[in-house]
Amino acid sequence: MDWPAFSLSIELAVVTLLVLLPFGVLAGRWLARTRFSGKAWIEAFVVLPLVLPPTVLGYYLLVSLGTGSPLGRWLLDSFDVRLTFNFAGLLIASLVFNIPFIVQPVQRAFEAIPENLAEAASVCGLSGWQTFWRVELPLAWPGILSAMVLTFVHTLGEFGVVLMMGGSIPGETRTVAIAIYDRVQSFDLAGADRMALLLLVLSLGAVAASFFASARLVARR
Amino acid sequence: MSDRRDGSRALRVEIDQQEPMPLRGRFECAAGELLALVGPSGAGKTSMLRVLAGLMRPQRGRIEVGGQVWCDSEQCIFLPPQRRHVGLVFQNYALMPHLSAADNVALAMLHLPTVERDAQARRWLEHVHLSGEQQQRRPGALSGGQQQRVAVARALAREPKLLLLDEPFSAVDQMSRQGLYRLLAQLRSDLDIPILLVTHDLNEARLLADRLVVMDAGAVLQEGPPAHIHRAPRNARVADLVGMHNRFQGVWVGPSGRAGWGLLKWVTAASGAGDDEDMLLEVRDKGKIKPGQPVNWVVPGDGILLGAEGSGQALDARVSDARHLGEITLATLTLERNPQISLRITLAGPQRQRIANGDRLAVRLDSALVHVMPLHPRPPQVAEQ
């Protein structure tokens, strides 16, 4: 069992979630509540990482952030910062790749809230923030929870983008999914087997738990 | 709960907008008065309430409640709903599904400390007759009538300066409706604020309201006490909207021999000019209509009398349709002289037992109640005050 790879994956998933959650909730709510002519384009860009092959996404991130690119060169020269083949690169790839997993369920959750509840809240004297905290967020919570679980589990298992952006540096960029691939390449099927099983159990458990939790939350209404 | 500092706690509204939808009209509602906005679906009744609540900003207009200006497009004043202190009962109540009845009511009092807020919420819910156990339930576990009471309690907890009710009775059954009518009557005597009720049910409006505002296609057509609107609708559209079935066409002939009275010729689509001398009615003349002017005229149910004896001209008629509905009977009478003309009457009491299809009887029109309206090429859109 490659524990460093496993803890790296967990760390990546946690940090991705912490960074992406506030953004996802605000972006999802904004998309649910506003109508404008270019909205379909923005929604298409949000969904794009879902339909694009991970290698394509990883390739574009690599060429745009790598030290060969103007942006990558500038970051290296000015701040001595590299965004490829290290944890920062993994994180950027993971954030981009997970945007649809957090934004879409959150958007659907906010869209499902009847618009007149926010109106009723404002007539009751609640400010925009009070309405968000006391009315919208509790009602959208089951959707946000499942978005969080999806994002977390999806980050644990992500392979293509991570490989393109991070390579497979042990302890630095080798995540569980890549470790499994490496074991298979080196004919260590027993090692791959254990890690694959652990990932399967963990993912299934998390998704099932989130489904039970949202079913209970919805039933309480 | 209401301070009676002054008597000028009235609502004054004047709205004139074209976009995004036409909405025009001017009306007032005194403190303690219940005003019903009536009209067909799409007449702009709910939009008017939304403008009053601050959920919609009118293109042009002025709203004043109790001397405080809530909206004045000329001075660029527009108070958001949070600053208006208005109680609004939504058509489908708009209760928060994740909060108990008590918490829903408490939501309208966030400015108070939690303990006091909860105590007040309990008090308001008791006021609308919700038991302690029901107060802890979520809206999904309450009946339609109970949800409505919670919505009313939440609106009142805001200590409103104006109470708005948007079709509050449409989603509850007849039994709960009677209870809610009583609740509303009780509230009216407790509160000293203007109350606006939006409804498409004319009987409900007549039952509950002091005055009606008749709306159609976004415009206020007429404002006044129900009896007054019934006696003298401003035009044919208003007559139709307030459910006056006995509306006919005619031509104003001119003054009759008697002072203050004039002659009205009853015209149907088929009757030619000049061949129906007997279809002349002597009615009140206010001196406003020129001879020869085509008119619409209405007669309320109270102005149609059965039997040959008494004042007014007797006309021979036949019962072409009689429907006995519970305690009342709806009958259609066709005139013998001109079968194209029919009158619709509502009968109650022992009199209705004697009415059957095919019966012949005499019918009289009470000339004093006949109301004549000049027929304009196009009906005016906005009512003048």
Short mmCIF file of N, CA and C in Angstrom, two decimals, chain A residues 113-128 130-131 133-139 217 219-221, chain B residues 50 53 55 81-83 85-88 90 92-99 104 107-110 117 138 140 154 158:
data_model
loop_
_atom_site.label_atom_id
_atom_site.label_comp_id
_atom_site.label_asym_id
_atom_site.label_seq_id
_atom_site.Cartn_x
_atom_site.Cartn_y
_atom_site.Cartn_z
N ILE A 113 -35.36 26.26 -5.35
CA ILE A 113 -36.01 27.06 -4.29
C ILE A 113 -36.99 28.02 -4.95
N PRO A 114 -38.28 27.97 -4.58
CA PRO A 114 -39.24 28.90 -5.19
C PRO A 114 -38.80 30.35 -4.99
N GLU A 115 -38.92 31.16 -6.06
CA GLU A 115 -38.42 32.51 -6.00
C GLU A 115 -39.18 33.37 -4.98
N ASN A 116 -40.45 33.01 -4.75
CA ASN A 116 -41.21 33.88 -3.85
C ASN A 116 -40.81 33.71 -2.38
N LEU A 117 -40.00 32.68 -2.07
CA LEU A 117 -39.51 32.57 -0.69
C LEU A 117 -38.55 33.72 -0.38
N ALA A 118 -37.70 34.04 -1.36
CA ALA A 118 -36.78 35.16 -1.16
C ALA A 118 -37.57 36.47 -1.07
N GLU A 119 -38.64 36.56 -1.86
CA GLU A 119 -39.48 37.77 -1.79
C GLU A 119 -40.17 37.86 -0.44
N ALA A 120 -40.68 36.71 0.02
CA ALA A 120 -41.34 36.69 1.33
C ALA A 120 -40.34 37.11 2.41
N ALA A 121 -39.10 36.64 2.29
CA ALA A 121 -38.08 36.99 3.28
C ALA A 121 -37.82 38.49 3.27
N SER A 122 -37.77 39.08 2.07
CA SER A 122 -37.48 40.52 2.03
C SER A 122 -38.65 41.32 2.58
N VAL A 123 -39.87 40.83 2.35
CA VAL A 123 -41.03 41.52 2.92
C VAL A 123 -41.03 41.38 4.45
N CYS A 124 -40.49 40.25 4.95
CA CYS A 124 -40.36 40.05 6.40
C CYS A 124 -39.25 40.91 7.00
N GLY A 125 -38.49 41.60 6.15
CA GLY A 125 -37.46 42.49 6.65
C GLY A 125 -36.05 41.93 6.58
N LEU A 126 -35.88 40.74 5.99
CA LEU A 126 -34.55 40.15 5.93
C LEU A 126 -33.71 40.79 4.83
N SER A 127 -32.45 41.09 5.15
CA SER A 127 -31.54 41.62 4.14
C SER A 127 -31.13 40.48 3.20
N GLY A 128 -30.42 40.83 2.14
CA GLY A 128 -29.96 39.81 1.20
C GLY A 128 -29.14 38.72 1.86
N GLN A 130 -29.11 37.92 5.13
CA GLN A 130 -29.96 37.16 6.06
C GLN A 130 -30.79 36.14 5.31
N THR A 131 -31.31 36.55 4.13
CA THR A 131 -32.10 35.62 3.31
C THR A 131 -31.22 34.45 2.87
N TRP A 133 -28.43 33.23 4.35
CA TRP A 133 -28.06 32.34 5.45
C TRP A 133 -29.24 31.60 6.04
N ARG A 134 -30.39 32.28 6.17
CA ARG A 134 -31.49 31.69 6.91
C ARG A 134 -32.50 30.95 6.04
N VAL A 135 -32.53 31.28 4.76
CA VAL A 135 -33.54 30.66 3.89
C VAL A 135 -32.89 29.84 2.77
N GLU A 136 -32.05 30.49 1.97
CA GLU A 136 -31.56 29.81 0.77
C GLU A 136 -30.56 28.70 1.09
N LEU A 137 -29.59 29.01 1.97
CA LEU A 137 -28.56 28.02 2.25
C LEU A 137 -29.14 26.75 2.90
N PRO A 138 -30.00 26.88 3.91
CA PRO A 138 -30.58 25.65 4.49
C PRO A 138 -31.37 24.85 3.46
N LEU A 139 -32.07 25.54 2.55
CA LEU A 139 -32.88 24.81 1.57
C LEU A 139 -32.01 24.16 0.50
N LEU A 217 -32.58 14.76 4.93
CA LEU A 217 -32.79 16.21 5.00
C LEU A 217 -34.07 16.59 4.27
N ALA A 219 -36.64 14.61 3.59
CA ALA A 219 -37.81 14.02 4.24
C ALA A 219 -38.24 14.83 5.45
N ARG A 220 -37.30 15.56 6.06
CA ARG A 220 -37.65 16.32 7.27
C ARG A 220 -38.53 17.51 6.95
N ARG A 221 -38.63 17.88 5.68
CA ARG A 221 -39.44 19.07 5.34
C ARG A 221 -40.92 18.77 5.41
N ARG B 50 -47.59 43.81 -5.67
CA ARG B 50 -46.13 43.72 -5.66
C ARG B 50 -45.49 45.10 -5.66
N ALA B 53 -45.79 46.38 -2.16
CA ALA B 53 -44.89 45.72 -1.22
C ALA B 53 -43.43 46.10 -1.47
N LEU B 55 -41.76 44.97 -4.14
CA LEU B 55 -41.11 43.89 -4.89
C LEU B 55 -40.96 44.26 -6.36
N PRO B 81 -38.51 46.56 0.16
CA PRO B 81 -39.52 45.92 1.00
C PRO B 81 -39.11 45.89 2.47
N GLN B 82 -37.80 45.75 2.72
CA GLN B 82 -37.32 45.65 4.11
C GLN B 82 -37.67 46.88 4.93
N ARG B 83 -37.80 48.03 4.26
CA ARG B 83 -38.01 49.28 5.01
C ARG B 83 -39.46 49.74 4.95
N HIS B 85 -42.34 47.97 6.13
CA HIS B 85 -43.27 47.46 7.15
C HIS B 85 -44.63 47.15 6.55
N VAL B 86 -44.60 46.21 5.61
CA VAL B 86 -45.84 45.79 4.99
C VAL B 86 -46.03 44.30 5.28
N GLY B 87 -47.25 43.92 5.60
CA GLY B 87 -47.56 42.51 5.79
C GLY B 87 -48.15 41.98 4.49
N LEU B 88 -47.54 40.94 3.95
CA LEU B 88 -48.03 40.40 2.67
C LEU B 88 -48.31 38.91 2.84
N PHE B 90 -48.93 35.84 0.72
CA PHE B 90 -48.81 35.41 -0.67
C PHE B 90 -49.94 34.45 -1.01
N ASN B 92 -49.81 31.54 -2.47
CA ASN B 92 -49.54 30.17 -1.98
C ASN B 92 -48.78 30.21 -0.67
N TYR B 93 -48.89 31.31 0.04
CA TYR B 93 -48.39 31.55 1.40
C TYR B 93 -46.89 31.77 1.49
N ALA B 94 -46.08 31.11 0.60
CA ALA B 94 -44.62 31.30 0.62
C ALA B 94 -44.04 31.12 2.02
N LEU B 95 -44.46 30.07 2.72
CA LEU B 95 -43.86 29.77 4.02
C LEU B 95 -42.54 29.05 3.80
N MET B 96 -41.61 29.22 4.75
CA MET B 96 -40.31 28.57 4.61
C MET B 96 -40.47 27.09 4.97
N PRO B 97 -40.23 26.18 4.01
CA PRO B 97 -40.53 24.76 4.27
C PRO B 97 -39.63 24.13 5.31
N HIS B 98 -38.44 24.74 5.58
CA HIS B 98 -37.51 24.12 6.52
C HIS B 98 -37.69 24.64 7.94
N LEU B 99 -38.62 25.56 8.12
CA LEU B 99 -38.82 26.14 9.45
C LEU B 99 -40.19 25.76 10.00
N ASN B 104 -41.25 30.36 11.37
CA ASN B 104 -41.67 31.16 10.22
C ASN B 104 -42.14 32.54 10.68
N LEU B 107 -39.35 34.76 12.03
CA LEU B 107 -38.50 35.30 10.97
C LEU B 107 -38.84 36.77 10.67
N ALA B 108 -40.07 37.15 10.92
CA ALA B 108 -40.48 38.53 10.63
C ALA B 108 -40.07 39.49 11.75
N MET B 109 -39.41 38.93 12.81
CA MET B 109 -39.07 39.79 13.96
C MET B 109 -37.60 39.65 14.34
N LEU B 110 -36.73 39.59 13.34
CA LEU B 110 -35.31 39.34 13.60
C LEU B 110 -34.67 40.47 14.40
N ARG B 117 -38.57 37.15 20.68
CA ARG B 117 -39.05 36.81 19.35
C ARG B 117 -39.91 35.55 19.38
N ARG B 138 -43.78 21.78 10.78
CA ARG B 138 -43.38 22.49 9.57
C ARG B 138 -44.59 22.67 8.66
N GLY B 140 -45.28 21.76 5.75
CA GLY B 140 -45.70 20.56 5.03
C GLY B 140 -46.63 19.67 5.85
N ARG B 154 -47.53 35.62 10.31
CA ARG B 154 -46.22 36.14 9.93
C ARG B 154 -46.34 37.57 9.42
N ARG B 158 -44.97 41.40 11.65
CA ARG B 158 -44.14 42.48 11.11
C ARG B 158 -44.63 43.84 11.62
#
